[in-house]
Amino acid sequence: MGYGHVIIGITGASGAPYALRTIRLLAECGVQVHVAATTMGRRLLVEECGIKSLDAPTLVGDDGLAELVHIHRDSDMGACIASGSFQHDGMAIVPCSSNTLGHLAGGLTNSLVHRAAAVTLKERRRLVVGHRETPLSKIDIGNMATLSDAGAIITPLTPGFYLQPESIQDLVDFMAARIVDLLGVVHDLPVRWKGTLTHLGQHEC
Ligand SMILES: Cc1cc2nc3c(=O)[nH]c(=O)nc-3n(C[C@H](O)[C@H](O)[C@H](O)COP(=O)(O)O)c2cc1C
């Protein structure tokens, strides 16, 4: 049995490959994925992934997953995901810019990504914020604290190295898997630390 619906917001921070992998992984798990991207989110899809057209086959390919991916225009404040009446299982903003972080912390919603996230919070649904910027200003840190207090999960896009990644794709997979974990969707990407420290005589889980 598949999961229900998840929303992915893409904004103009570096990390568009994380967005693509997260969307694909969710679709592979049978999730209906609703996608909205800010203007700068679309720009970063072009700059980092060469994606010029925001449509389902371009995002996940033509191998049957595209029918699970629903694209919404960021200017369409009348899209279903703008309403609290839309039943979904969570939203992730990946990558999340400091600009969008500030909008959300201030309760400002002048784009569909912002509105869908604000609604997710007010409806007490899961909101995962994959922020990316470095270094962080005190304003960013304060905005994260505000959003965390409001119920969001702040997950900086910082992949771990303990699985000894061999490629950029391994790092992207690590972070996408973490986001999908936080959305409560079960997947089978092999990204789990098993406690293997055989040289110290310890055991795998
Ligand atoms: C190539 C490029 C990379 C960027 N990377 C980041 C980033 O990592 N984090 C960030 O907060 N802003 C980044 N920005 C700036 C944002 O795109 C900018 O603040 C924009 O207003 C964000 O708008 P949005 O939140 O509506 O997507 C980047 C911009 C460009 C052109």
XYZ file of C-alpha atoms and ligand atoms in Angstrom:
236
model
C 0.000 0.000 0.000
C 1.343 3.451 -0.827
C 1.489 6.480 1.433
C -0.694 9.522 0.940
C 0.418 12.941 -0.143
C 3.591 14.872 0.650
C 4.483 18.439 -0.393
C 7.986 19.416 -1.506
C 8.851 23.125 -1.674
C 12.001 24.045 -3.601
C 13.604 27.435 -2.917
C 16.660 29.315 -4.117
C 19.336 27.885 -1.844
C 22.120 25.695 -3.156
C 21.097 22.029 -3.091
C 18.685 21.404 -5.967
C 20.053 17.820 -6.354
C 18.676 17.083 -2.858
C 15.232 18.181 -4.030
C 15.339 15.941 -7.107
C 16.483 12.893 -5.128
C 13.905 13.481 -2.387
C 11.073 13.754 -4.906
C 12.191 10.606 -6.721
C 12.657 8.620 -3.506
C 9.184 9.585 -2.288
C 7.649 8.605 -5.638
C 9.549 5.292 -5.541
C 7.853 4.711 -2.168
C 4.427 5.245 -3.755
C 3.862 8.735 -2.328
C 1.843 11.334 -4.258
C 4.346 14.195 -4.360
C 3.162 17.792 -4.726
C 5.929 20.116 -5.882
C 6.133 23.913 -5.881
C 9.273 25.945 -6.547
C 9.948 29.625 -5.997
C 11.381 31.668 -8.858
C 14.885 31.317 -7.408
C 14.228 27.645 -6.677
C 13.645 27.186 -10.407
C 16.807 29.155 -11.137
C 18.843 26.830 -8.924
C 17.312 23.786 -10.663
C 18.722 25.212 -13.891
C 22.101 26.220 -12.456
C 22.784 23.020 -10.510
C 20.879 20.306 -12.393
C 20.288 21.730 -15.872
C 16.543 21.424 -15.358
C 14.814 24.133 -17.369
C 11.272 22.811 -17.337
C 9.381 22.114 -14.125
C 7.308 19.118 -15.165
C 6.951 15.637 -13.687
C 8.778 13.588 -16.391
C 11.709 16.009 -16.292
C 11.937 15.675 -12.496
C 11.607 11.881 -12.149
C 11.814 10.427 -15.658
C 9.282 8.575 -17.728
C 9.398 5.196 -16.004
C 5.949 5.336 -14.395
C 6.814 7.595 -11.437
C 5.769 10.810 -13.165
C 2.072 10.106 -12.576
C 2.754 10.405 -8.819
C 4.293 13.886 -9.142
C 2.023 16.948 -9.247
C 3.496 20.346 -10.119
C 1.924 23.555 -8.753
C 2.785 27.072 -9.886
C 4.304 29.129 -7.062
C 2.056 32.057 -7.987
C -1.083 29.902 -7.706
C -2.295 30.721 -4.227
C -5.493 28.860 -5.126
C -3.710 25.504 -5.504
C -5.050 22.676 -3.321
C -1.889 22.694 -1.160
C -2.625 26.303 -0.113
C -5.649 25.146 1.862
C -5.792 23.631 5.329
C -8.563 21.379 4.021
C -6.014 19.517 1.866
C -5.115 16.299 3.655
C -1.418 15.482 3.484
C 1.240 13.704 5.504
C 3.834 16.432 5.680
C 5.887 18.965 3.793
C 9.608 19.391 3.288
C 11.291 22.526 1.995
C 14.456 21.336 0.311
C 16.595 23.283 -0.137
C 15.327 26.117 2.058
C 16.899 29.559 1.596
C 17.428 32.032 4.411
C 14.910 34.249 2.630
C 12.183 31.613 2.855
C 13.243 30.763 6.427
C 12.708 34.424 7.337
C 9.336 34.571 5.616
C 8.133 31.485 7.485
C 9.441 32.696 10.855
C 7.653 36.004 10.274
C 4.406 34.389 9.141
C 4.618 35.993 5.684
C 3.122 34.068 2.786
C 3.420 35.720 -0.591
C 4.185 32.562 -2.545
C 2.635 29.102 -2.693
C 5.707 27.509 -1.059
C 5.404 29.905 1.889
C 1.636 29.533 2.138
C 1.716 25.718 2.012
C 4.387 25.688 4.739
C 2.475 28.138 6.958
C -0.678 26.051 6.546
C 1.263 22.883 7.373
C 2.361 24.506 10.640
C -1.052 25.862 11.592
C -2.657 22.484 10.905
C -0.017 20.885 13.148
C 1.324 18.717 10.338
C 4.970 17.781 9.877
C 7.140 20.516 8.348
C 10.763 19.602 7.559
C 13.000 22.560 6.756
C 16.195 21.627 4.895
C 17.970 24.939 5.337
C 21.191 25.723 3.483
C 23.436 28.710 4.036
C 26.860 29.206 5.515
C 27.851 30.866 7.700
C 24.634 31.583 9.615
C 23.711 35.064 10.795
C 22.138 35.512 14.200
C 18.944 36.373 12.322
C 19.014 32.938 10.611
C 19.635 31.237 13.959
C 16.776 33.164 15.569
C 14.461 32.316 12.671
C 15.324 28.637 13.060
C 14.542 28.792 16.772
C 11.212 30.508 16.043
C 10.235 27.881 13.492
C 11.381 25.025 15.702
C 9.237 26.430 18.535
C 6.321 26.518 16.092
C 6.738 22.793 15.429
C 8.983 22.634 12.372
C 11.899 20.196 12.150
C 15.037 22.085 11.119
C 17.454 19.825 9.285
C 20.456 21.641 7.828
C 21.607 20.039 4.573
C 24.769 18.557 6.051
C 25.358 14.945 4.977
C 27.413 12.677 7.227
C 30.606 10.940 6.176
C 30.441 7.904 8.457
C 29.222 5.629 5.646
C 32.359 6.507 3.644
C 30.674 8.067 0.579
C 32.388 7.375 -2.738
C 30.500 9.908 -4.838
C 28.498 13.101 -4.706
C 25.436 10.945 -5.359
C 26.147 9.034 -2.117
C 26.094 12.351 -0.213
C 22.885 13.438 -1.939
C 21.281 10.061 -1.191
C 22.280 10.358 2.475
C 20.522 13.698 2.886
C 17.455 12.816 0.792
C 17.032 9.631 2.836
C 17.230 11.651 6.070
C 14.515 14.009 4.855
C 12.284 11.113 3.803
C 12.882 9.527 7.241
C 11.786 12.766 8.889
C 8.623 12.763 6.774
C 7.860 9.338 8.246
C 8.081 7.480 4.930
C 9.790 4.076 4.982
C 12.400 3.566 2.245
C 15.153 1.077 1.599
C 18.130 3.243 0.666
C 21.158 1.702 2.412
C 22.089 4.749 4.467
C 21.978 3.440 8.047
C 24.862 3.295 10.464
C 25.005 -0.230 11.808
C 27.524 0.341 14.543
C 30.258 -1.567 12.699
C 33.485 -1.006 14.587
C 34.836 -4.511 14.136
C 38.405 -3.418 14.812
C 37.242 -2.433 18.297
C 35.453 -5.734 18.766
C 31.981 -4.186 18.656
C 28.933 -5.691 16.938
C 26.663 -4.707 14.054
C 23.022 -3.903 14.803
C 23.709 30.345 -7.399
C 22.977 30.819 -6.173
C 23.125 30.139 -4.989
C 22.461 30.576 -3.827
N 22.627 29.845 -2.661
C 21.959 30.226 -1.571
C 22.060 29.438 -0.389
O 22.726 28.411 -0.328
N 21.336 29.831 0.699
C 20.538 30.950 0.677
O 19.907 31.237 1.693
N 20.437 31.736 -0.431
C 21.114 31.393 -1.561
N 21.003 32.149 -2.702
C 20.223 33.396 -2.641
C 18.731 33.162 -2.777
O 18.438 32.564 -4.028
C 17.983 34.491 -2.631
O 18.084 34.952 -1.291
C 16.537 34.421 -3.018
O 15.908 35.638 -2.693
C 15.786 33.292 -2.347
O 14.445 33.364 -2.759
P 13.380 32.255 -2.367
O 13.456 32.037 -0.900
O 12.060 32.864 -2.789
O 13.681 31.048 -3.164
C 21.641 31.732 -3.878
C 21.487 32.408 -5.089
C 22.150 31.967 -6.222
C 21.952 32.697 -7.518
